[in-house]
Structures are given as structure tokens and as C-alpha cells.
Amino acid sequence: DACPAALELQTHEAYRFLRESAPLLEQNGFGVLLPSWWEKRGSRLGLKLKLIDPEDETETDPQISRGLFGLKSIVKFDWELALGDSTLTEVELRDLIHLKVPLIQVRGEWVELPPEEIETAIGFFEKRRREGTDAICLEEAIRLGLGAEMAIENDLPVLKVEAEGRIREMLSRLSGKGEIEAVDVPASFMGTLRPYQMKGLSWLSYLHRLRFGACLADDMGLGKTVELIAFLLHQRAIEDLRRPSLLICPMSVVGNWQRELDRFAPSLHVMIHHGADRLSDSEFVQEAEHNDLVITTYATAQRDEESLSMIRWQNVVLDEAQNIKNPAAKQTKTVKMIKADQRIALTGTPVENRLSELWSIMDFLNPGYLGPAKRFHETFALPIERYRDQ
């Protein structure tokens, strides 16, 4: 026929036309009308997760469960395998893989689905059946829920995450959408907090109850020092603290910390660990445990790593935390070895030059949360720094 009106194609021929012939025709000036589903293709084979709120009958605080929270806590999840809006079963996947053509029809709609993605999905089904439980640690659940992590165990992309109960509330608050409950300024605090400092105190308290490390990054001059002092007093008021906290700071601000503590928290017992006549080993431990707060410098902490590591601190606080921005530096490695229930970083410049600096501080606060340094560089630093990816 010199004037063909139509041409029937087999599935593999249609796929080849869409993939190869249509782009060539367009490049050579021909108008090509393609199906709308092909123009908008991008439906991915992946998982829809629902994070399950654990049962905790002993919980007295409706916001926080001490039995649940902590980044290494285990969270169970339900899951479905989805392609776009359609949910797929293992039987359907096994039928699809025999087609051997990336162009397939699912529930009456044509989609492009490479065989290797189907094999990965089948492998995921088999793995879950073999292991018999669907659970991840809370830090991975948070990364998934906040969109920072894209796959479960590097198997399948996560398309959607839902949560219930306290986990949903926690994700809402951590993403800035939910309100964090305000805490009262402790009566022993000799001063007045500005409204944003009240929020800082409440935020520190909230993350402490979650057992997460906190980076307080108010600009210089806005009062991070008094927020931290109020937090220490709040901790002592509500928990009857019996162990000291450790504050590591540059030598140039030790005197300022002393003055601020004397002014705002005269009830706190403070020990300065610095200088040639400082205590060491068991003598240091004995004296430190009679104080609420021990202040030392980065240089001294590096030299006295062994003595500092003899105590399990209530808090380890880094002032001007950009001092550990280089993850390879001995000073950084030393600080990360010190054991504490809570880790806090104070810095007005969590990122000075490179995003790897933020990774280093966060790795101190919540080890493992941002993943390995190499993966963080590839996933975040490179796209943001080189390609300005929002």
C-alpha cells in the first residue's frame, strides 16, 4: 500500500520503535505522536512501607517511649510491592518475567519494566520469606520517612512511607511540621530565656528523650550557651542526675563558660580540667564524679583521652563543634571515642566550606545516621556542591 494508514506491531517491535525509531524520526524533523503513558513513563517498581507503632503498655508519656526510641531500636513494618498506583503480587511478577520484553501490560496499562527490576523484586519476596520478619532499626526508618534513604537494604526503592502513632508524630516533629511540647524553664535557672531560646531548650529536651544527639546551630551571639545551661538544669530537675556531663571547648572560651555558669546556674558544681596540675586517672574520676559539669579543651581532651574515657558521661557537649569538621583528624577521632548517654554540638557554622563537615559533626552526634562518609558524598555532597541540586 503506497499510503499505509496503520501497522500492527508485536510487543517487542513496538518497544523497539518507541525506544529507537521514534527518537531518530524526531531528530530528523518528523512529527511523532507517542502514547501519553510513554511520554509520562517513570512508574518505578518499588515498596510502599507502613511503619508500625510498637505496643508499650508501660508507657506513661504519650509522646515518648523509652522502650522504643533510640536510633538502634527496632521498628517493624508492613510492605507492599507497587508499580505506580498498582500493587503487585509475587505470582504476577513471576508471570511478567517470562515475557522477556521490557514493555508489559499491568492491570490494563502499558509500562516499561526491565527484567532485572522484576528479578530484584522476586528476590526481595524470597528474602523476606526466608528471614520471616520485617523490621529495621529506627535510624533507617527515620531516613526512609524523611526521604533521605531510598531503598531497604539496597534492594528496592521505597516509593512511599506511612507511619502510625508515636512514630508518625516523631517524624512530623523532626521534619518541622509538628509542634514540640514546650518545657518549663527550671526554677534554678537565674535568668530569662527569649522565645526562640525556649524553643531551643524544648527541642534539646525532646531529642534527649528520643535518645538522639542534637546540633544546636543558632548564629553566634544568640545565646547557645544559656540554652545549654538551662537544658542541664532541666535534666537535673526532672531526672535527679547522678553522673557528670563533659563540655569540650576551645581554650579561648573556657573563662566565658565559667562566668555564664556562675551567673545563670550557681547551683551547678563545675570542674575545670586543664593545665599542668590537672588530675588524671582514678583521681580525675573521683573528683569529676563529685561535679555536675567538667569543662576541658579540645587539646586537653586529645591528650587525656584515657582519663576521660574512664567515665560514662551523662552528656558530652562540644562547643564550637566545627573543631571536629575534619573526620580524619585525631582530635575528631578522640572526641568520638568518649562514651555518653547524650551528645550535643553547639556551632553557628555547622557547614563552613564543605558538606562533609556536617557529616563529621552528625557522625559524632548520631553515629551511622547519615550512612558511611563515601555514600554521603555520592548521595548528597556531590549533587549539591557540584550540580547545585536543591
XYZ file of C-alpha atoms in Angstrom:
390
model
C 0.000 0.000 0.000
C 1.515 3.312 -1.085
C -0.409 5.187 1.631
C -0.427 2.986 4.734
C -2.844 4.061 7.495
C -1.684 1.635 10.185
C 0.842 -1.067 11.024
C 0.360 -3.760 13.581
C 3.421 -4.489 15.721
C 4.400 -7.238 18.082
C 5.236 -6.106 21.615
C 8.987 -6.340 21.075
C 8.633 -4.398 17.781
C 6.572 -1.665 19.457
C 9.156 -1.349 22.220
C 11.969 -1.057 19.683
C 10.046 1.628 17.798
C 9.373 3.637 20.973
C 12.953 3.307 22.195
C 14.949 3.640 18.975
C 12.937 4.681 15.914
C 10.789 7.442 17.405
C 13.776 9.496 18.712
C 15.526 9.150 15.323
C 12.439 10.324 13.445
C 12.061 13.345 15.754
C 15.736 14.245 15.344
C 15.247 14.278 11.573
C 12.272 16.629 11.657
C 9.355 14.207 11.565
C 6.421 14.784 13.878
C 5.842 11.768 16.104
C 2.807 11.380 18.385
C 3.520 8.901 21.154
C 1.130 7.376 23.706
C 0.634 9.530 26.794
C 1.725 6.685 29.075
C 5.080 6.545 27.281
C 5.602 10.300 27.449
C 4.883 10.246 31.177
C 6.627 6.966 31.894
C 8.605 6.775 35.077
C 6.496 4.406 37.149
C 9.013 2.562 39.250
C 8.815 -0.866 40.787
C 9.273 -0.325 44.493
C 7.938 -0.624 48.006
C 5.224 1.075 49.973
C 6.018 0.808 53.672
C 3.945 1.284 56.777
C 5.959 1.683 59.989
C 4.165 0.015 62.889
C 3.881 1.699 66.279
C 5.120 -0.864 68.842
C 2.949 -1.934 71.724
C 4.160 -0.460 75.010
C 1.692 -0.897 77.831
C 4.038 0.572 80.429
C 4.354 3.896 78.601
C 3.389 6.874 80.746
C 4.434 9.684 78.424
C 2.187 9.735 75.318
C 4.916 11.407 73.237
C 7.901 9.262 74.076
C 8.533 5.595 74.687
C 11.842 4.859 76.363
C 11.425 1.246 75.332
C 11.076 2.235 71.669
C 13.255 5.190 70.924
C 16.960 5.372 70.389
C 18.417 5.125 66.894
C 19.230 1.438 67.260
C 15.718 0.472 68.386
C 13.885 -1.984 66.151
C 10.758 -0.968 64.248
C 8.529 -3.424 62.385
C 6.920 -2.569 59.077
C 4.266 -3.845 56.691
C 5.026 -3.603 52.988
C 3.502 -3.880 49.557
C 5.213 -4.107 46.187
C 3.898 -1.425 43.871
C 4.271 -0.246 40.303
C 2.893 3.264 40.169
C -0.551 3.033 41.773
C -0.844 -0.729 41.242
C 0.058 -3.319 43.878
C 1.732 -6.461 42.519
C 1.867 -9.983 43.922
C 4.751 -12.420 43.610
C 2.676 -14.589 41.251
C 2.103 -11.636 38.918
C 5.819 -10.836 38.919
C 6.765 -14.397 38.043
C 4.303 -14.290 35.133
C 5.772 -10.990 33.910
C 9.383 -12.107 33.936
C 8.665 -14.805 31.366
C 7.645 -12.155 28.824
C 11.293 -11.155 28.293
C 10.256 -7.749 26.924
C 10.549 -4.540 28.994
C 7.174 -3.375 27.606
C 4.450 -5.074 29.624
C 0.781 -4.640 30.447
C -0.253 -4.427 34.103
C -3.922 -4.152 35.032
C -4.757 -2.874 31.545
C -1.959 -0.255 31.431
C 1.264 -0.457 29.447
C 4.502 0.250 31.335
C 8.207 -0.112 30.758
C 9.687 -2.552 33.270
C 13.187 -4.013 32.730
C 13.530 -7.745 33.576
C 16.331 -7.035 36.064
C 13.941 -4.942 38.190
C 11.458 -7.823 38.227
C 14.212 -10.223 39.310
C 15.228 -7.857 42.116
C 11.615 -7.722 43.303
C 11.252 -11.502 43.244
C 14.485 -11.742 45.213
C 13.034 -9.355 47.774
C 9.949 -11.574 48.178
C 12.154 -14.623 48.673
C 14.422 -12.844 51.153
C 11.519 -11.668 53.304
C 10.010 -15.158 53.270
C 13.374 -16.654 54.259
C 14.027 -14.208 57.100
C 10.446 -14.342 58.346
C 10.411 -10.861 59.900
C 10.089 -7.366 58.529
C 11.979 -4.998 60.785
C 14.550 -2.232 60.512
C 16.344 -0.102 63.068
C 14.794 3.257 63.893
C 17.580 5.298 62.280
C 16.865 3.629 58.931
C 13.118 4.132 59.435
C 13.698 7.857 60.025
C 15.871 8.165 56.914
C 13.139 6.473 54.897
C 10.365 8.521 56.470
C 12.139 11.823 55.879
C 13.183 10.894 52.344
C 16.925 10.679 52.949
C 17.128 6.942 52.305
C 15.794 5.493 49.092
C 15.987 1.713 49.499
C 15.630 -1.104 52.014
C 18.963 -2.918 52.267
C 19.873 -1.659 48.775
C 17.225 -3.931 47.227
C 14.238 -1.920 46.072
C 13.458 1.799 46.015
C 10.988 2.977 48.635
C 8.178 4.832 46.877
C 6.096 5.812 49.886
C 6.356 5.634 53.666
C 3.479 5.848 56.106
C 3.690 5.635 59.873
C 1.290 5.379 62.751
C 1.107 6.517 66.357
C 4.229 7.820 68.018
C 6.443 7.174 65.020
C 4.205 9.346 62.828
C 4.274 12.098 65.465
C 8.036 11.846 65.769
C 8.603 12.101 62.005
C 6.277 15.104 61.876
C 8.200 16.888 64.627
C 11.633 16.033 63.242
C 10.629 17.384 59.824
C 9.486 20.664 61.380
C 5.771 20.124 60.718
C 4.689 19.149 64.226
C 4.920 21.207 67.389
C 7.360 20.123 70.060
C 5.899 20.321 73.548
C 7.320 23.270 75.487
C 9.152 22.529 78.729
C 9.263 24.832 81.732
C 12.401 26.814 82.454
C 13.884 25.222 85.588
C 13.466 27.268 88.777
C 17.221 27.058 89.391
C 17.955 28.992 86.166
C 18.872 32.540 87.174
C 17.760 34.411 84.095
C 15.142 34.802 81.368
C 15.093 32.931 78.080
C 13.932 34.592 74.884
C 11.128 32.804 72.997
C 13.488 31.190 70.472
C 15.736 30.060 73.331
C 12.712 28.465 74.970
C 12.177 26.565 71.726
C 15.839 25.538 71.763
C 15.521 24.228 75.324
C 12.366 22.276 74.446
C 13.993 20.878 71.302
C 17.091 19.718 73.236
C 14.843 18.080 75.812
C 12.755 16.376 73.100
C 15.778 14.918 71.323
C 17.211 13.821 74.672
C 14.054 11.848 75.422
C 14.311 10.273 71.963
C 17.976 9.484 72.730
C 19.131 11.403 69.661
C 22.154 13.667 69.502
C 21.419 17.353 68.862
C 23.214 20.055 66.873
C 22.190 23.476 68.178
C 23.189 25.850 65.382
C 21.858 29.285 66.361
C 24.045 32.060 64.968
C 26.880 33.405 67.093
C 25.658 35.800 69.769
C 22.129 34.370 70.025
C 22.754 32.530 73.285
C 23.547 28.872 72.657
C 25.449 28.907 75.951
C 22.435 29.819 78.085
C 20.226 27.347 76.213
C 22.658 24.572 77.078
C 22.900 25.703 80.708
C 19.099 25.746 81.003
C 18.982 22.256 79.477
C 21.481 20.875 82.021
C 19.424 22.349 84.853
C 16.237 20.936 83.308
C 17.837 17.494 83.134
C 18.862 17.666 86.773
C 15.404 18.838 87.842
C 13.467 16.065 86.124
C 15.911 13.156 86.313
C 17.877 13.595 89.546
C 21.142 13.232 87.621
C 23.889 11.309 89.338
C 26.579 11.478 86.663
C 28.571 14.452 85.373
C 28.493 15.998 81.925
C 31.577 16.870 79.894
C 31.948 20.120 77.959
C 34.771 20.377 75.412
C 35.524 23.845 74.056
C 38.373 26.000 72.735
C 40.667 27.394 75.434
C 39.621 30.931 74.489
C 36.048 30.432 75.773
C 36.677 28.473 78.994
C 36.525 31.682 81.023
C 33.284 32.744 79.374
C 31.693 29.398 80.237
C 32.757 29.816 83.855
C 31.222 33.286 84.042
C 27.970 32.240 82.372
C 27.604 29.208 84.643
C 28.264 31.314 87.759
C 25.664 33.816 86.591
C 22.864 31.562 85.322
C 23.420 28.282 87.203
C 25.196 28.876 90.518
C 23.704 25.616 91.805
C 25.764 23.543 89.351
C 29.105 22.215 90.592
C 31.689 22.875 87.874
C 35.225 21.487 87.489
C 37.842 22.867 85.085
C 40.112 20.157 83.698
C 43.062 21.964 82.161
C 46.657 22.958 82.884
C 49.814 21.274 84.091
C 48.439 20.437 87.556
C 45.214 18.770 86.343
C 44.220 15.414 87.809
C 44.448 12.119 85.939
C 43.261 8.528 86.077
C 41.405 7.494 89.260
C 41.959 10.868 90.951
C 40.333 12.599 87.996
C 37.396 10.169 88.011
C 36.801 10.626 91.730
C 36.829 14.412 91.507
C 34.771 14.552 88.301
C 32.024 12.413 89.794
C 31.563 14.973 92.570
C 30.677 17.632 89.973
C 27.776 18.256 87.619
C 29.913 19.558 84.750
C 33.547 19.123 83.751
C 34.962 21.676 81.302
C 38.030 20.857 79.249
C 39.612 21.945 75.961
C 39.957 20.111 72.655
C 43.730 19.895 73.075
C 43.444 18.531 76.622
C 40.754 16.045 75.603
C 43.077 14.666 72.957
C 45.945 14.314 75.459
C 43.747 12.898 78.251
C 41.620 10.539 76.171
C 42.320 7.636 78.545
C 41.190 9.519 81.685
C 38.083 10.950 80.012
C 37.119 7.505 78.727
C 37.047 6.101 82.265
C 33.682 7.823 82.857
C 30.330 7.190 81.220
C 29.186 10.812 80.916
C 25.595 11.996 81.125
C 26.258 14.395 78.227
C 29.242 15.162 76.055
C 28.879 18.697 74.693
C 31.094 20.204 72.001
C 31.201 23.992 71.862
C 32.308 25.419 68.516
C 31.832 21.918 67.158
C 33.327 22.911 63.812
C 36.570 21.877 65.540
C 35.702 18.293 64.550
C 34.777 19.120 60.947
C 37.667 17.005 59.634
C 36.640 13.355 60.188
C 40.207 12.142 59.615
C 41.786 14.360 62.298
C 42.998 12.705 65.515
C 41.105 15.309 67.541
C 37.848 14.252 65.866
C 38.519 10.556 66.373
C 39.353 11.128 70.052
C 36.143 13.032 70.748
C 34.039 10.339 69.068
C 35.506 7.687 71.382
C 34.154 9.311 74.560
C 31.068 7.499 75.860
C 27.926 9.408 76.850
C 24.159 8.962 77.077
C 23.597 12.167 75.083
C 25.764 14.071 72.621
C 25.280 17.752 71.827
C 27.095 20.026 69.389
C 26.983 23.814 69.590
C 28.101 25.668 66.474
C 26.977 28.673 64.497
C 28.743 27.250 61.437
C 27.954 23.537 61.057
C 28.982 23.916 57.404
C 31.851 26.301 56.647
C 33.204 25.054 53.325
C 32.023 21.525 52.535
C 29.066 19.298 53.417
C 31.497 16.667 54.691
C 31.917 18.931 57.731
C 28.250 18.482 58.582
C 28.638 14.727 58.108
C 31.512 14.678 60.601
C 29.529 16.555 63.267
C 26.449 14.387 62.717
C 28.567 11.231 62.867
C 29.645 12.334 66.348
C 26.055 13.073 67.393
C 24.275 10.082 65.844
C 26.819 7.558 64.537
C 25.606 5.887 61.355
C 22.574 8.114 60.814
C 23.929 9.745 57.638
C 25.497 6.484 56.492
C 29.166 5.995 55.544
C 31.104 9.113 54.516
C 31.585 7.779 50.967
C 27.864 7.214 50.432
C 27.028 10.635 51.921
C 29.485 12.238 49.491
C 27.959 10.458 46.499
C 24.303 10.909 47.527
C 24.344 14.450 48.935
C 27.644 16.333 48.776
C 28.400 15.764 45.081
C 24.918 16.618 43.711
C 24.609 19.679 45.969
C 28.121 21.094 45.717
C 28.856 20.354 42.084
C 25.400 20.466 40.465
C 23.502 22.763 42.887
C 20.829 20.111 43.288
C 18.144 21.505 45.605
